[in-house]
PDB file of C-alpha atoms in Angstrom:
ATOM      1  CA  MET U 185     139.002  21.115  67.896  1.00 57.00           C
ATOM      2  CA  SER U 186     139.673  24.512  66.373  1.00 91.00           C
ATOM      3  CA  VAL U 187     141.732  25.865  69.254  1.00 96.00           C
ATOM      4  CA  THR U 188     145.048  27.541  68.508  1.00 97.00           C
ATOM      5  CA  ILE U 189     147.814  28.106  71.050  1.00 98.00           C
ATOM      6  CA  VAL U 190     149.340  31.567  70.667  1.00 98.00           C
ATOM      7  CA  HIS U 191     152.509  32.651  72.478  1.00 98.00           C
ATOM      8  CA  ARG U 192     151.305  35.966  73.870  1.00 98.00           C
ATOM      9  CA  LYS U 193     150.117  37.568  77.071  1.00 98.00           C
ATOM     10  CA  PRO U 194     146.382  38.030  77.494  1.00 98.00           C
ATOM     11  CA  SER U 195     144.918  41.434  78.139  1.00 98.00           C
ATOM     12  CA  VAL U 196     143.956  42.153  81.730  1.00 98.00           C
ATOM     13  CA  GLU U 197     140.309  41.791  80.707  1.00 97.00           C
ATOM     14  CA  GLU U 198     140.907  38.406  79.036  1.00 98.00           C
ATOM     15  CA  PHE U 199     142.836  37.146  82.035  1.00 98.00           C
ATOM     16  CA  GLU U 200     140.268  38.241  84.608  1.00 98.00           C
ATOM     17  CA  SER U 201     137.401  36.913  82.490  1.00 97.00           C
ATOM     18  CA  ILE U 202     138.961  33.450  82.568  1.00 98.00           C
ATOM     19  CA  VAL U 203     139.756  33.775  86.293  1.00 98.00           C
ATOM     20  CA  GLU U 204     136.086  34.550  86.922  1.00 97.00           C
ATOM     21  CA  SER U 205     134.873  31.734  84.663  1.00 98.00           C
ATOM     22  CA  VAL U 206     136.805  29.104  86.657  1.00 96.00           C
ATOM     23  CA  GLY U 207     135.779  30.539  90.023  1.00 95.00           C
ATOM     24  CA  PHE U 208     139.192  31.757  91.184  1.00 94.00           C
ATOM     25  CA  ARG U 209     139.743  34.951  93.172  1.00 93.00           C
ATOM     26  CA  ALA U 210     139.605  38.221  91.243  1.00 94.00           C
ATOM     27  CA  HIS U 211     142.530  40.650  91.361  1.00 95.00           C
ATOM     28  CA  ASP U 212     142.903  44.391  91.069  1.00 96.00           C
ATOM     29  CA  HIS U 213     143.578  45.646  87.522  1.00 97.00           C
ATOM     30  CA  PRO U 214     147.029  47.057  88.436  1.00 98.00           C
ATOM     31  CA  ALA U 215     147.987  43.742  90.075  1.00 97.00           C
ATOM     32  CA  VAL U 216     147.139  41.788  86.909  1.00 98.00           C
ATOM     33  CA  GLU U 217     149.065  44.315  84.798  1.00 98.00           C
ATOM     34  CA  ALA U 218     152.129  43.871  87.013  1.00 98.00           C
ATOM     35  CA  ALA U 219     151.823  40.079  87.011  1.00 98.00           C
ATOM     36  CA  LEU U 220     151.561  39.901  83.241  1.00 98.00           C
ATOM     37  CA  ALA U 221     154.446  42.342  82.793  1.00 98.00           C
ATOM     38  CA  ASN U 222     156.634  40.083  84.959  1.00 97.00           C
ATOM     39  CA  THR U 223     155.660  36.873  83.164  1.00 98.00           C
ATOM     40  CA  VAL U 224     158.551  35.055  81.481  1.00 98.00           C
ATOM     41  CA  PHE U 225     156.442  32.891  79.133  1.00 98.00           C
ATOM     42  CA  CYS U 226     152.732  33.023  78.442  1.00 98.00           C
ATOM     43  CA  VAL U 227     150.283  31.422  76.051  1.00 98.00           C
ATOM     44  CA  CYS U 228     146.654  31.916  75.186  1.00 98.00           C
ATOM     45  CA  ALA U 229     144.338  29.266  73.799  1.00 98.00           C
ATOM     46  CA  GLU U 230     142.124  30.907  71.193  1.00 98.00           C
ATOM     47  CA  GLU U 231     139.023  29.722  69.405  1.00 96.00           C
ATOM     48  CA  GLU U 232     137.369  31.853  66.745  1.00 94.00           C
ATOM     49  CA  GLY U 233     139.076  34.996  68.051  1.00 92.00           C
ATOM     50  CA  ARG U 234     138.108  34.380  71.684  1.00 96.00           C
ATOM     51  CA  THR U 235     140.560  33.514  74.450  1.00 98.00           C
ATOM     52  CA  VAL U 236     139.376  30.282  76.056  1.00 98.00           C
ATOM     53  CA  GLY U 237     142.457  29.431  78.103  1.00 98.00           C
ATOM     54  CA  VAL U 238     145.720  30.824  79.432  1.00 98.00           C
ATOM     55  CA  GLY U 239     148.890  29.689  81.145  1.00 98.00           C
ATOM     56  CA  ARG U 240     151.943  31.499  82.514  1.00 98.00           C
ATOM     57  CA  VAL U 241     155.486  30.753  83.583  1.00 97.00           C
ATOM     58  CA  VAL U 242     157.219  33.057  86.044  1.00 97.00           C
ATOM     59  CA  GLY U 243     160.797  32.803  87.231  1.00 97.00           C
ATOM     60  CA  ASP U 244     164.360  34.002  87.110  1.00 97.00           C
ATOM     61  CA  GLY U 245     164.809  33.454  83.385  1.00 95.00           C
ATOM     62  CA  ALA U 246     167.534  30.825  83.656  1.00 94.00           C
ATOM     63  CA  ILE U 247     167.334  28.253  86.467  1.00 92.00           C
ATOM     64  CA  SER U 248     164.032  28.243  88.344  1.00 91.00           C
ATOM     65  CA  PHE U 249     160.563  28.632  86.880  1.00 93.00           C
ATOM     66  CA  PHE U 250     157.035  28.186  88.166  1.00 94.00           C
ATOM     67  CA  LEU U 251     154.056  27.130  86.080  1.00 95.00           C
ATOM     68  CA  THR U 252     150.973  29.058  87.150  1.00 96.00           C
ATOM     69  CA  ASN U 253     147.524  30.245  86.121  1.00 96.00           C
ATOM     70  CA  VAL U 254     146.827  27.332  83.786  1.00 97.00           C
ATOM     71  CA  MET U 255     143.118  27.943  83.287  1.00 97.00           C
ATOM     72  CA  VAL U 256     140.559  26.879  80.691  1.00 98.00           C
ATOM     73  CA  ARG U 257     136.995  28.130  80.547  1.00 98.00           C
ATOM     74  CA  PRO U 258     134.609  25.457  81.866  1.00 97.00           C
ATOM     75  CA  SER U 259     132.840  25.377  78.482  1.00 96.00           C
ATOM     76  CA  HIS U 260     136.131  24.240  76.918  1.00 97.00           C
ATOM     77  CA  GLN U 261     137.490  21.897  79.588  1.00 95.00           C
ATOM     78  CA  ARG U 262     138.099  18.188  78.979  1.00 94.00           C
ATOM     79  CA  ARG U 263     139.054  18.862  75.346  1.00 95.00           C
ATOM     80  CA  GLY U 264     142.839  18.711  75.738  1.00 96.00           C
ATOM     81  CA  ILE U 265     143.317  22.488  75.840  1.00 97.00           C
ATOM     82  CA  GLY U 266     145.056  22.475  79.222  1.00 96.00           C
ATOM     83  CA  THR U 267     147.449  19.856  77.883  1.00 97.00           C
ATOM     84  CA  LEU U 268     148.209  22.026  74.850  1.00 97.00           C
ATOM     85  CA  ILE U 269     148.839  25.030  77.106  1.00 98.00           C
ATOM     86  CA  VAL U 270     151.255  23.170  79.382  1.00 96.00           C
ATOM     87  CA  LYS U 271     153.072  21.523  76.460  1.00 97.00           C
ATOM     88  CA  ALA U 272     153.551  24.911  74.769  1.00 97.00           C
ATOM     89  CA  LEU U 273     154.959  26.423  77.952  1.00 96.00           C
ATOM     90  CA  CYS U 274     157.244  23.418  78.494  1.00 94.00           C
ATOM     91  CA  SER U 275     158.517  23.856  74.930  1.00 94.00           C
ATOM     92  CA  SER U 276     159.507  27.416  75.794  1.00 95.00           C
ATOM     93  CA  ILE U 277     161.521  26.137  78.754  1.00 94.00           C
ATOM     94  CA  GLU U 278     163.109  23.367  76.653  1.00 92.00           C
ATOM     95  CA  ARG U 279     164.440  25.939  74.184  1.00 93.00           C
ATOM     96  CA  LEU U 280     166.505  27.682  76.877  1.00 93.00           C
ATOM     97  CA  PRO U 281     170.272  27.202  76.441  1.00 93.00           C
ATOM     98  CA  TYR U 282     170.864  26.251  80.086  1.00 90.00           C
ATOM     99  CA  ARG U 283     171.370  22.908  81.860  1.00 88.00           C
ATOM    100  CA  ASN U 284     169.422  21.747  84.900  1.00 90.00           C
ATOM    101  CA  VAL U 285     166.474  24.092  84.545  1.00 92.00           C
ATOM    102  CA  VAL U 286     163.519  23.312  86.811  1.00 90.00           C
ATOM    103  CA  LEU U 287     159.847  24.056  86.129  1.00 91.00           C
ATOM    104  CA  GLU U 288     157.743  23.631  89.241  1.00 89.00           C
ATOM    105  CA  ALA U 289     153.981  23.310  89.534  1.00 90.00           C
ATOM    106  CA  VAL U 290     151.642  23.078  92.500  1.00 86.00           C
ATOM    107  CA  PRO U 291     148.601  21.184  91.206  1.00 85.00           C
ATOM    108  CA  GLN U 292     145.134  22.042  92.410  1.00 84.00           C
ATOM    109  CA  PRO U 293     143.525  19.183  94.340  1.00 83.00           C
ATOM    110  CA  GLY U 294     142.578  16.445  91.911  1.00 85.00           C
ATOM    111  CA  SER U 295     144.892  17.551  89.106  1.00 87.00           C
ATOM    112  CA  THR U 296     148.085  15.719  90.091  1.00 86.00           C
ATOM    113  CA  SER U 297     147.584  13.005  87.455  1.00 89.00           C
ATOM    114  CA  PHE U 298     147.179  15.696  84.755  1.00 92.00           C
ATOM    115  CA  TYR U 299     150.655  17.034  85.539  1.00 91.00           C
ATOM    116  CA  GLU U 300     152.124  13.538  85.889  1.00 89.00           C
ATOM    117  CA  ARG U 301     150.944  12.725  82.342  1.00 93.00           C
ATOM    118  CA  LEU U 302     152.949  15.754  81.194  1.00 91.00           C
ATOM    119  CA  GLY U 303     156.180  14.615  82.843  1.00 90.00           C
ATOM    120  CA  PHE U 304     155.981  16.346  86.222  1.00 87.00           C
ATOM    121  CA  ARG U 305     156.992  14.304  89.262  1.00 84.00           C
ATOM    122  CA  ALA U 306     156.766  14.876  92.995  1.00 79.00           C
ATOM    123  CA  SER U 307     160.022  16.160  94.393  1.00 74.00           C
ATOM    124  CA  ARG U 308     161.526  13.562  96.686  1.00 69.00           C
ATOM    125  CA  ASN U 309     163.341  16.207  98.717  1.00 68.00           C
ATOM    126  CA  ALA U 310     160.557  18.720  99.227  1.00 63.00           C
ATOM    127  CA  PRO U 311     157.249  18.618 101.030  1.00 62.00           C
ATOM    128  CA  PRO U 312     154.020  19.456  99.171  1.00 66.00           C
ATOM    129  CA  GLY U 313     153.585  23.105  98.264  1.00 64.00           C
ATOM    130  CA  MET U 314     152.014  25.496 100.720  1.00 59.00           C
ATOM    131  CA  VAL U 315     150.384  28.891 100.282  1.00 59.00           C
ATOM    132  CA  ARG U 316     149.636  31.916 102.393  1.00 59.00           C
ATOM    133  CA  TRP U 317     147.264  34.564 101.109  1.00 63.00           C
ATOM    134  CA  PHE U 318     147.856  38.226 101.926  1.00 59.00           C
ATOM    135  CA  ASN U 319     145.163  40.919 101.940  1.00 57.00           C
ATOM    136  CA  ASP U 320     142.625  38.164 101.404  1.00 64.00           C
ATOM    137  CA  GLU U 321     139.079  39.382 100.973  1.00 62.00           C
ATOM    138  CA  ARG U 322     137.650  35.944 101.796  1.00 63.00           C
ATOM    139  CA  ALA U 323     139.270  35.255 105.163  1.00 57.00           C
ATOM    140  CA  ALA U 324     141.767  36.769 107.544  1.00 51.00           C
ATOM    141  CA  ASN U 325     145.178  35.118 107.889  1.00 43.00           C
ATOM    142  CA  PRO U 326     146.046  33.790 111.334  1.00 49.00           C
TER     143      PRO U 326
END
């Protein structure tokens, strides 16, 4: 595998290209710019100069973080790239000088075992994650 993990933010175009490739919802260009600007840690998986995967961590910079947008192009899935992305982001968290730092993730259906293999565990004190979409082009919120 000739994939390299690079600690950098993707361009808006790279990010949205991967979003589209995995079938997730597209976002407005200014929204992606704002999201990337407010990202604490980010990595790109690159192969021969092309971004084939991304992952982000957002949070307060010290205590609470959230792992999000871990995506790998379908043509490159099942090759360990997602694992490399998550491990690189976890390494960034591990280097922080603070105690009791939490990195949360809300796995997509069917990906719980992937995160468990990387050390994530269900919180015994919290229910499963929930979402509410706003300004959703696919369906109106109740």
